[in-house]
Every structure is written in structure tokens, then in C-alpha cells.
Coordinates of C-alpha atoms and ligand atoms in Angstrom, one line a residue:
X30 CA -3.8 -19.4 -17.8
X31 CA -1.0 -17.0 -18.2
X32 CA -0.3 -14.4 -20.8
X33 CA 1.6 -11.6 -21.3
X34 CA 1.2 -9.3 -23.9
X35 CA 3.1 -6.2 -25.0
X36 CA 2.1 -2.8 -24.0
X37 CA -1.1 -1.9 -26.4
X38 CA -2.7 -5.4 -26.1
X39 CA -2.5 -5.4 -22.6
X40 CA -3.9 -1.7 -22.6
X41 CA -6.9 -3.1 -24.7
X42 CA -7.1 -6.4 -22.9
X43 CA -7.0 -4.5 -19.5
X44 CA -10.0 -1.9 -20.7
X45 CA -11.9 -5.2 -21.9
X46 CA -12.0 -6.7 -18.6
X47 CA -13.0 -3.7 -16.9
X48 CA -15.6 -2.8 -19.2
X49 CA -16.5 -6.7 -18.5
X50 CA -16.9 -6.4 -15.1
X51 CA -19.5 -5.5 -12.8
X52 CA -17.2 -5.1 -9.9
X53 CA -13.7 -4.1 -10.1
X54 CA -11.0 -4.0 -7.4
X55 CA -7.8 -2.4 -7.1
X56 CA -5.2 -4.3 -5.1
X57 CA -2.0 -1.8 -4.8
X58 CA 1.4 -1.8 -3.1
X59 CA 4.8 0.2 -3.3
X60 CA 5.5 -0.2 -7.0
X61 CA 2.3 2.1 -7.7
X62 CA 4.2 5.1 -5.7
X63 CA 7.7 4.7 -7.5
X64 CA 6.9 6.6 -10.1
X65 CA 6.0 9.4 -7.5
X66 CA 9.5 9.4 -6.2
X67 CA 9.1 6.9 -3.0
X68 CA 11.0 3.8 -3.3
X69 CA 9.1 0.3 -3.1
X70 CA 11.2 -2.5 -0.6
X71 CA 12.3 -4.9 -3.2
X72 CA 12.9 -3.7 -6.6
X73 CA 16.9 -3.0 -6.6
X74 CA 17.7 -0.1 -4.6
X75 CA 14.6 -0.4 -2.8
X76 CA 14.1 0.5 1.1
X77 CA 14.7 -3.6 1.9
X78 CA 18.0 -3.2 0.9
X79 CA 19.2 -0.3 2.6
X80 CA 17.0 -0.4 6.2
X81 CA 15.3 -3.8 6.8
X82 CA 12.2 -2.7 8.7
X83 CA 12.0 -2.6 12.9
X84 CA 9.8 -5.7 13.5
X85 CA 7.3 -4.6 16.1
X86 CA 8.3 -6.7 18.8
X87 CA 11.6 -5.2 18.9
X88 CA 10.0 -1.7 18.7
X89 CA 7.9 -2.6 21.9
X90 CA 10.9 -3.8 23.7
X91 CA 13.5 -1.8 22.8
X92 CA 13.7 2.6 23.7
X93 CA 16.9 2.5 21.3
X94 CA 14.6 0.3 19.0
X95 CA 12.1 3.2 19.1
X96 CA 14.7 5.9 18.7
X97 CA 16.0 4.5 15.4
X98 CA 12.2 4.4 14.0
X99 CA 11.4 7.6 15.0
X100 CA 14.7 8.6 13.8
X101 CA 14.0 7.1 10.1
X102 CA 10.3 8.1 9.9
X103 CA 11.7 11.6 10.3
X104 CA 14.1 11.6 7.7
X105 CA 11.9 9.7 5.0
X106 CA 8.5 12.0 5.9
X107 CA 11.7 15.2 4.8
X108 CA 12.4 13.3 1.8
X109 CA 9.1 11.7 0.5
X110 CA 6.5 14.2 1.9
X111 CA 6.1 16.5 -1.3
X112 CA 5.3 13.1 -3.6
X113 CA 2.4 13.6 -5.5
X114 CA 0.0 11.4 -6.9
X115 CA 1.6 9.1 -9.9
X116 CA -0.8 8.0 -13.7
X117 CA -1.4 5.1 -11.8
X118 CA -3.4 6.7 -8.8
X119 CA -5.1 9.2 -11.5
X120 CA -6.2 6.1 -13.0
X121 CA -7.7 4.6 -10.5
X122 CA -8.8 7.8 -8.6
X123 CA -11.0 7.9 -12.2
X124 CA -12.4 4.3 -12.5
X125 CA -14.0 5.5 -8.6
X126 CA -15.3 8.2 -9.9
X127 CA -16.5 6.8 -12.6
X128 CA -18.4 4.1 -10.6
X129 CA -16.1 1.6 -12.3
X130 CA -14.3 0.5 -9.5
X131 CA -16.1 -0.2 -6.3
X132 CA -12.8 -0.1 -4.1
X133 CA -9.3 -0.2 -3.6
X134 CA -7.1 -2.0 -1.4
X135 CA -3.7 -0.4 -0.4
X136 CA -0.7 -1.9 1.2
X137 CA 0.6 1.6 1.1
X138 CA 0.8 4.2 3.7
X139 CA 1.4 7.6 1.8
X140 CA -1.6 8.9 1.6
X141 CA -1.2 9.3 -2.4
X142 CA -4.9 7.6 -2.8
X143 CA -6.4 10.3 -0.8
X144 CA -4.3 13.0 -2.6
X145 CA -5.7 11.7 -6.0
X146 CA -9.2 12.3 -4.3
X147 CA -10.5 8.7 -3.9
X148 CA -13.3 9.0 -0.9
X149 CA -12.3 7.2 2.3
X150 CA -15.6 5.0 1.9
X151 CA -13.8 3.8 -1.5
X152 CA -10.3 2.7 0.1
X153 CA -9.0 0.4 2.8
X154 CA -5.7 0.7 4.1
X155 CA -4.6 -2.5 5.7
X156 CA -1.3 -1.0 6.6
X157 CA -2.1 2.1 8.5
X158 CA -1.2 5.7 7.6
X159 CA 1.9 7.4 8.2
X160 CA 0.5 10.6 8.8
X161 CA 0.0 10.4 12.6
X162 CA 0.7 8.5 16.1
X163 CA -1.0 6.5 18.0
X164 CA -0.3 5.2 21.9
X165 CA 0.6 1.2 21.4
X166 CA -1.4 0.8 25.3
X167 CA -4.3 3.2 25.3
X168 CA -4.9 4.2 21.5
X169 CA -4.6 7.8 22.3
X170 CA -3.9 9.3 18.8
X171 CA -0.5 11.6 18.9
X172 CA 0.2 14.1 16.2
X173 CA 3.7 13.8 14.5
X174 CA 4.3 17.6 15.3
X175 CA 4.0 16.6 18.9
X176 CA 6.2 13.5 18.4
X177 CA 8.5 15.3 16.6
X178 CA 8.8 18.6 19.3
X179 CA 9.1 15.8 22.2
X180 CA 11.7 14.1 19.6
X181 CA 14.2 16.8 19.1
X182 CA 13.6 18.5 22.9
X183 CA 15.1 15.1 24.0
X184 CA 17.9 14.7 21.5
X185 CA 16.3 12.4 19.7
X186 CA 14.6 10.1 22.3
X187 CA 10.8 8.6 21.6
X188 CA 8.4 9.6 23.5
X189 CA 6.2 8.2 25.7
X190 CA 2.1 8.7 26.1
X191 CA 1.8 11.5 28.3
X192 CA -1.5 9.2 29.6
X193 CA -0.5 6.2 30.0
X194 CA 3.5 6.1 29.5
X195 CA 2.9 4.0 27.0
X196 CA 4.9 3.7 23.6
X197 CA 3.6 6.1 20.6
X198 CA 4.5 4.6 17.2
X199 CA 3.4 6.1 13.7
X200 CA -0.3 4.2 12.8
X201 CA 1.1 1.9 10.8
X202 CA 1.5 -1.6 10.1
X203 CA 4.6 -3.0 11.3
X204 CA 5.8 -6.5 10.7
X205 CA 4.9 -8.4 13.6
X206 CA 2.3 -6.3 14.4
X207 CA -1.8 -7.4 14.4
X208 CA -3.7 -6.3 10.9
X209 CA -6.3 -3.7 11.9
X210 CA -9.3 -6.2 12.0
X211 CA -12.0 -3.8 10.5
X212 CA -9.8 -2.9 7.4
X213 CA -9.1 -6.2 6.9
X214 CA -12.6 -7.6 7.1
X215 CA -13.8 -4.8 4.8
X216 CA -11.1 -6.1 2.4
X217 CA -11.9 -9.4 2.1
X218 CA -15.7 -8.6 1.5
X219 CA -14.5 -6.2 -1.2
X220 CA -12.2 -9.2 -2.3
X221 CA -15.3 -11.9 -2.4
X222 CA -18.4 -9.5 -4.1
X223 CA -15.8 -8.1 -7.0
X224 CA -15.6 -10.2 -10.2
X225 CA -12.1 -8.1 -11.2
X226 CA -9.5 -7.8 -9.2
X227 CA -6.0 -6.0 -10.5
X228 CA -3.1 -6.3 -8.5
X229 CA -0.8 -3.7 -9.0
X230 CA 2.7 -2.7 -7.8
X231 CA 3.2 -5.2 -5.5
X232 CA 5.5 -8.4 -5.0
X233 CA 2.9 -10.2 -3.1
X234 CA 5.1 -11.5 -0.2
X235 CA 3.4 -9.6 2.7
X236 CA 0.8 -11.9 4.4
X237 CA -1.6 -11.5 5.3
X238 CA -2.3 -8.8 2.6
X239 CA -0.9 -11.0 -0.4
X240 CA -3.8 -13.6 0.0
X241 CA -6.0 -11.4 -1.1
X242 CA -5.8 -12.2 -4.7
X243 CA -6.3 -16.1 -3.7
X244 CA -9.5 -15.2 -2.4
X245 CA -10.8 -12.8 -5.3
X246 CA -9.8 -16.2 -7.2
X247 CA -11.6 -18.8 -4.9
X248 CA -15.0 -16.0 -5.2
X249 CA -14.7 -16.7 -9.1
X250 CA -13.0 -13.0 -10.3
X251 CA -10.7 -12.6 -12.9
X252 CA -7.1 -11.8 -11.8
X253 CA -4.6 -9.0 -13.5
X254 CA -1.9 -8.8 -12.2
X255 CA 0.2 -5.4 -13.2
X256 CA 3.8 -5.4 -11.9
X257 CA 7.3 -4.9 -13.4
X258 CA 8.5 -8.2 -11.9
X259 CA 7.4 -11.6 -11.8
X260 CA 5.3 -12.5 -8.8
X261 CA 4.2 -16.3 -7.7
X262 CA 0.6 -15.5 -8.2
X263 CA 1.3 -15.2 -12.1
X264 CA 1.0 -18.8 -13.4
X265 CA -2.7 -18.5 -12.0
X266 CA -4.0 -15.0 -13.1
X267 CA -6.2 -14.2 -16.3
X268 CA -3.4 -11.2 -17.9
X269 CA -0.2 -11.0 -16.4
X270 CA 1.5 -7.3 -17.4
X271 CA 5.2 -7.2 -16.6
X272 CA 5.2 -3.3 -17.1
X273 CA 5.5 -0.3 -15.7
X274 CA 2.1 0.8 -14.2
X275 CA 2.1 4.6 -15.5
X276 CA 2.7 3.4 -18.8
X277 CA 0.1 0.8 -19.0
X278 CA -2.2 2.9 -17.0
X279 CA -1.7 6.6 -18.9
X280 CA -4.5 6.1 -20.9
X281 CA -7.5 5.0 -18.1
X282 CA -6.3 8.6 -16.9
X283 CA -8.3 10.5 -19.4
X284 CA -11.9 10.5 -21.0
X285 CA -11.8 8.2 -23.5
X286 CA -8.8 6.0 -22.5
Ligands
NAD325 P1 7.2 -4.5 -2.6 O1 8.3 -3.5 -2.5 O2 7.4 -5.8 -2.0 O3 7.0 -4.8 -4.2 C1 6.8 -3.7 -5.1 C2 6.6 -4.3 -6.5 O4 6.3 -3.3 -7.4 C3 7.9 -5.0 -7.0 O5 7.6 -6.3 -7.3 C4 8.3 -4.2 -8.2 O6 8.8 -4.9 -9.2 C5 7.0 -3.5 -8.6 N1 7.2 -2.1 -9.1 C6 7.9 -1.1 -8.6 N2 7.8 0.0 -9.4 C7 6.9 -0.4 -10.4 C8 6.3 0.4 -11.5 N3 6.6 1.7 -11.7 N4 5.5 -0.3 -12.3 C9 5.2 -1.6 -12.1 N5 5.7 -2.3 -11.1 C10 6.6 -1.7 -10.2 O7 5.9 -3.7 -2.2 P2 4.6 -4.3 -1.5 O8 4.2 -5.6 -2.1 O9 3.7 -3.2 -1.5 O10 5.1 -4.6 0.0 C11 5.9 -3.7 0.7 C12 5.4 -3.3 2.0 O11 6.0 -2.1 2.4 C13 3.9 -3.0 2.0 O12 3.4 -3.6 3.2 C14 3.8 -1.5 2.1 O13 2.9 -1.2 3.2 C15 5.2 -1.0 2.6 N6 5.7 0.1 1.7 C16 4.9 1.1 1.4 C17 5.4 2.2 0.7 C18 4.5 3.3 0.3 O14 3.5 3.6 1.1 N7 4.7 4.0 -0.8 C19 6.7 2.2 0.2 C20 7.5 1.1 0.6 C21 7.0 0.0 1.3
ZN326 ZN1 -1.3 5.8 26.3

């Protein structure tokens, strides 16, 4: 069943189902971290439409390939790396803390769960995390200071493992690339014991990520979905919230809300 109410009813709707619940779970993507100041991929204007993303394959292959991601990473960690957590991450950050929310799932990469102080035993990032390197043949982790000295001592070449001459690539997710299996089998049994589970900020395209919400479903939860656009998972959740997250969210930020 579908329904979408305006912006105090699905406030009071969305505290009802979490004060409901025994087990809640946060389900996030880019549109949570807009507010912060880092575009998502698809809204209008979004990072899809001005850089599609270096499949992984082709970043394997490819030194220019590698060149051009290292390139970009460089340029977007100078623009986005002041962001600061958004409502939406105080939120949540406060439902953990408040032993309300058992977990949360990101598709993000950011780091902005971990700024709002949500313990890494609380979170699973199933994308990776931007904030380091990692060897693509021997898993030696590289620091992006390193990378980045290596980077500009070359004129702008990638660097290779000094181990194993391998390829070093930022630890994240790339499409193409294989989910990290532990992350992922810690989401699912988050996904399967909850009996809430609010997706939020997110277009749920990315697979294997986006079947999450079909599995909180199958386990018997209740499904919110909070996100400014429509998304194909709508006609089959409990509340549906086409608004902006910060807004619907403000009050969960504070005692009392
Ligand atoms: P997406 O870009 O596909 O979808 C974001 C969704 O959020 C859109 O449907 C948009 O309507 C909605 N949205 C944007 N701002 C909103 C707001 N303030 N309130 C409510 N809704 C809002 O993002 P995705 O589903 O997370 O998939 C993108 C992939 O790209 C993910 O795998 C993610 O790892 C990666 N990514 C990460 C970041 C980040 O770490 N902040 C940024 C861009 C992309
Ligand atoms: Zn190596």
C-alpha cells in the first residue's frame, strides 16, 4: 500500500513506526549528503551528468583510465572534504545512540556517518571509503598523501604498488567491481532481523545494494521509503515521503522530536 502524506503527518507517521518497532534500519545513499554540499548522481545537476563513473574494468586496464580517476578523486576530495554532517545524519547518528536503530547501511563513501559519531560496529559501508588506497593485487593499503605525492611527482600519472606493481585505487566500490563480501553479508543479516527498514536518499538503481529493501520486505519489516523523487520500490512500501530528508528528519535531531 502506498501513501504519501504531507510533511507533519509523515513526521508523526514516521515517529509511529519507529516507536513501533523493535528493530529499525537505516538504508542511505547520496541524497542524505546533498544537503551537506556533495552532489548525489541523479538528481539534475548531479555527478551522472557531468562525469559518468570509470567502470572498474576499464580502470584495471587502462594507465590513462587510472590517470583520469585519480585526477577526479583529487579534485572532488578539494571540493567536498570540508562537508559536514547534514539533519539527516544527526538523526540517525541519534536513533543509534538512542538504541533505536540497531544499524545503518550506507551506499555512501564520505565518511559523514562516522563524522556524526555513529560507532563503526553500528554501520556497514557496502561501497567502500574514500578516505584511503588500497593495492587492486595484494591489498596493501596506500595512504592518499602517498598517492597524491607519487601523483603530482609524476605529472599526474597513477601509481603503482611499490610491492607488487600492482594498481592502487581509492577503497571504494566501483561499478564493475566485486561488493566487499563481509559488508555485504553483515547487511543482509541487519536487513532480515529488523522489522523497520527506511530507505533514505537514494534512487535504488545500484544493485546489488538496492535489493536490500526487497529483502527487509520478504523478512516481514515495514518499508519507508524517504526520498525527493519517485523510486520503483514505492508502490510496495508502508509510507512513501517524497521530501527532503533534513526537513522531514529535523525533528528526530533533538530530545523530544
Ligand atoms: P543516487 O544519486 O542514485 O540517488 C540519490 C537520490 O536521492 C535521488 O533519487 C534524489 O532524488 C534523492 N535526493 C537527493 N537529495 C535529497 C534530499 N535532500 N532529500 C531527499 N532526497 C534527496 O544515489 P544512490 O542511490 O546513493 O546511488 C549512487 C551511488 O553513487 C551510490 O553507490 C553511492 O555510493 C555513490 N555516491 C556517493 C556519494 C556520497 O558518498 N555522498 C555521492 C554521489 C554518489
Ligand atoms: Zn600490491
Amino acid at each position: 500500500m502506498m501513501f504519501e502524506p504531507d510533511l507533519k503527518t509523515a513526521q508523526a507517521l514516521l515517529a509511529d513506526f519507529i516507536q513501533d518497532a523493535t528493530s529499525v534500519v537505516a538504508f542511505t545513499g547520496a541524497g542524505l549528503s546533498t544537503e551537506c554540499g556533495i552532489p548525489d548522481f541523479r538528481s539534475p545537476g548531479g555527478l551522472w551528468t557531468q562525469n559518468k563513473p570509470i567502470p572498474f574494468d576499464a580502470f584495471v586496464a587502462h594507465r590513462e583510465v587510472r590517470n583520469e580517476a585519480w585526477r577526479r578523486k583529487f579534485a572532488m576530495d578539494a571540493a567536498f572534504s570540508g562537508a559536514v554532517p547534514g539533519r539527516g545524519h544527526k538523526a540517525l547518528a541519534r536513533l543509534v545512540a538512542n538504541g533505536r536503530m540497531s544499524g545503518i547501511i550506507t551506499q555512501n563513501i564520505d565518511g559523514l556517518h562516522q563524522a556524526s559519531g555513529v560507532p563503526d560496529a553500528a554501520l556497514v559501508e557496502l561501497h567502500g571509503n574514500g578516505t584511503y588506497a588500497t593495492c587492486l593485487d595484494c591489498g596493501t593499503r596506500q595512504e592518499l598523501a602517498w598517492v597524491r605525492t607519487q601523483f603530482e611527482a609524476t605529472g599526474g600519472t597513477a601509481p603503482d604498488c611499490p610491492h607488487c606493481g600492482g594498481p592502487v585505487k581509492s577503497a571504494t566500490i566501483s561499478f564493475g567491481q566485486a561488493m566487499p563480501q563481509r559488508e555485504m553479508e553483515r547487511a543482509i543479516e541487519l536487513t532480515q532481523d529488523c522489522d523497520l527498514f527506511i530507505v533514505l536518499g537514494s534512487s535504488l538503481v545500484v544493485y546489488p545494494a538496492a535489493g536490500l529493501p526487497a529483502i527487509a520486505r520478504r523478512a516481514g519489516a515495514n518499508l519507508v521509503i524517504l526520498n525527493r523523487e519517485a523510486t520503483d520500490l514505492d508502490p510496495v512500501a508502508d509510507l512513501v515521503v517524497r521530501a527532503d530528508i533534513g526537513d522531514v528528519l529535523e525533528p528526530f535531531c533533538t530530545e523530544g522530536g
